[in-house]
XYZ file of C-alpha atoms in Angstrom:
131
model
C -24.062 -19.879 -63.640
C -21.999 -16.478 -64.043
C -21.990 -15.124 -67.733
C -18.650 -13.675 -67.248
C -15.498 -15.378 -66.634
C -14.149 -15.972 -63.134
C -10.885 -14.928 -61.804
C -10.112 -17.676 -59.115
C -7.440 -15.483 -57.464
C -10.359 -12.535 -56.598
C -12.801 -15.763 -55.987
C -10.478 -16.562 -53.042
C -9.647 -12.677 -51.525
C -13.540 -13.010 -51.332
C -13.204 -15.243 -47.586
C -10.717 -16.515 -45.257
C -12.687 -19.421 -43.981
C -10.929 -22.255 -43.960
C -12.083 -25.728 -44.808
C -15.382 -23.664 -46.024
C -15.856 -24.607 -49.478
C -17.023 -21.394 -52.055
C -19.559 -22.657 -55.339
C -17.727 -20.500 -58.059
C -19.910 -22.213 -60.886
C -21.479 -25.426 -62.148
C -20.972 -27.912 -64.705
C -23.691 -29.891 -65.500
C -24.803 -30.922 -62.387
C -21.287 -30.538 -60.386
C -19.896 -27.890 -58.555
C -16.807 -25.912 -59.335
C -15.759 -25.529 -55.812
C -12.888 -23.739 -54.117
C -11.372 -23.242 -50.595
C -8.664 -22.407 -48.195
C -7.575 -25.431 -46.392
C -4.385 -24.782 -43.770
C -4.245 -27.852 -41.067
C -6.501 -30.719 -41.127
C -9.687 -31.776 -42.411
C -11.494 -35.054 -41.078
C -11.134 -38.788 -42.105
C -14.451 -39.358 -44.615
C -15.102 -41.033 -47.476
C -17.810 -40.158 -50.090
C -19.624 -43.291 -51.085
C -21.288 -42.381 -54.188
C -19.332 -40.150 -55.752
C -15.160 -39.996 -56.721
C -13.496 -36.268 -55.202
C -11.221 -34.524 -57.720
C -8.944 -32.076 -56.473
C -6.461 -29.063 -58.139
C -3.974 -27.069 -56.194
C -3.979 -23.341 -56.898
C -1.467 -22.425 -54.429
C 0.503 -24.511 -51.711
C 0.808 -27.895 -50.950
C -1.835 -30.311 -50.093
C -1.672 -33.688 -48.474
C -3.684 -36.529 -48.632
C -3.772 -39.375 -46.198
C -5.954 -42.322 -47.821
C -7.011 -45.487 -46.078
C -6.876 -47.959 -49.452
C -5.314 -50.794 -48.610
C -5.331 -54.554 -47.324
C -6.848 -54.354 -43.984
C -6.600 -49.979 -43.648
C -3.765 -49.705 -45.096
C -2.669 -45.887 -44.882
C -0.647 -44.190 -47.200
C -0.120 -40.372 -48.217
C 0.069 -38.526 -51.314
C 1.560 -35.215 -51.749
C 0.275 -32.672 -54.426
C 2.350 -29.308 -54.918
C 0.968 -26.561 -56.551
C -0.875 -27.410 -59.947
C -1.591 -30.790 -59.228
C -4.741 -32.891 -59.395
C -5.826 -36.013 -57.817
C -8.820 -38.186 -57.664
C -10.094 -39.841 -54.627
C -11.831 -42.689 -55.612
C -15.227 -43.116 -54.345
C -15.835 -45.159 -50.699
C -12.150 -44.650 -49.781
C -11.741 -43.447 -46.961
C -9.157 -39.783 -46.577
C -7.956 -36.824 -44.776
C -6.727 -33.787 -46.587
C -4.233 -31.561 -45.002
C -2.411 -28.599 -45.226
C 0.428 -28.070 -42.862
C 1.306 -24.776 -44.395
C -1.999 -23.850 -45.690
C -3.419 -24.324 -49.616
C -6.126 -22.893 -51.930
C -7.809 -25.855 -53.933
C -10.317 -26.329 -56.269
C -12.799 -29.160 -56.604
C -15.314 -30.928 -58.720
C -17.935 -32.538 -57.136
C -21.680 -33.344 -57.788
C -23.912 -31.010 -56.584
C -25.493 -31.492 -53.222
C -22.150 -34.027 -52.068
C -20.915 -32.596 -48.221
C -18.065 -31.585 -47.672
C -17.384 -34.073 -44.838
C -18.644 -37.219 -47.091
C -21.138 -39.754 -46.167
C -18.933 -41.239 -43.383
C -17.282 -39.129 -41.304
C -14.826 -38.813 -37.733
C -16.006 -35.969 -35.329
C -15.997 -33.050 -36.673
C -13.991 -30.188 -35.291
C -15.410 -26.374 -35.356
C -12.585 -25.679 -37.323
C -14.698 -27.579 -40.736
C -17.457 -26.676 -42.016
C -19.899 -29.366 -42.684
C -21.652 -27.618 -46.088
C -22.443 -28.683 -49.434
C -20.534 -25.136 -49.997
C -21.497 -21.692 -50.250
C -22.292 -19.431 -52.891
C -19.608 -16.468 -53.225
């Protein structure tokens, strides 16, 4: 844990990975995450564990898979919003323009869930790196 306080906006000029989440602290035993997300991530779904997320900057999309039979619908968060996945359902986060997000998640969770499509070069599989 850092003893000083953490400027999210110098957090972020610190990569330009996308989809290549950054550990800026913990809480408890959860991860203060950020990244730069800018096209799309994979369908996945975290089983044990709900995914919050906050837009810093952008616009972020959410495609979820939470209906009768598959069901897909989308959510759109603009900048300053938060949403919660819900654990086990199924969703792919995109960014058509790009985004910078934040995230809460337990510590140790991948960042491509515990069910997964293929995953593209352009995602990084990690439980996130330190900055």
């Amino acid at each position: 844990m850092n003893p000083e306080p953490i400027e999210l906006a110098a957090a972020l000029a610190r990569f330009d990975q996308l989809w290549s989440p950054r550990i800026v602290t913990t809480v408890n035993d959860y991860d203060v995450r950020i990244a730069k997300v800018a096209g799309e991530h994979v369908w996945h779904a975290h089983d044990h564990t709900d995914e919050f997320f906050l837009v810093l900057d952008g616009e972020l999309r959410i495609a979820l898979r939470d209906g009768a039979e598959g069901a897909q619908r989308e959510v759109t968060l603009p900048r300053g919003a938060v949403f919660v996945v819900p654990r086990g359902v199924e969703h792919r986060p995109y960014a058509p323009d790009g985004a910078s997000i934040l995230m809460f998640e337990p510590s140790g969770t991948s960042s491509v869930g515990d069910r997964h499509d293929a995953v593209p070069d352009s995602v990084d599989a990690t439980t996130g790196h330190r900055l």
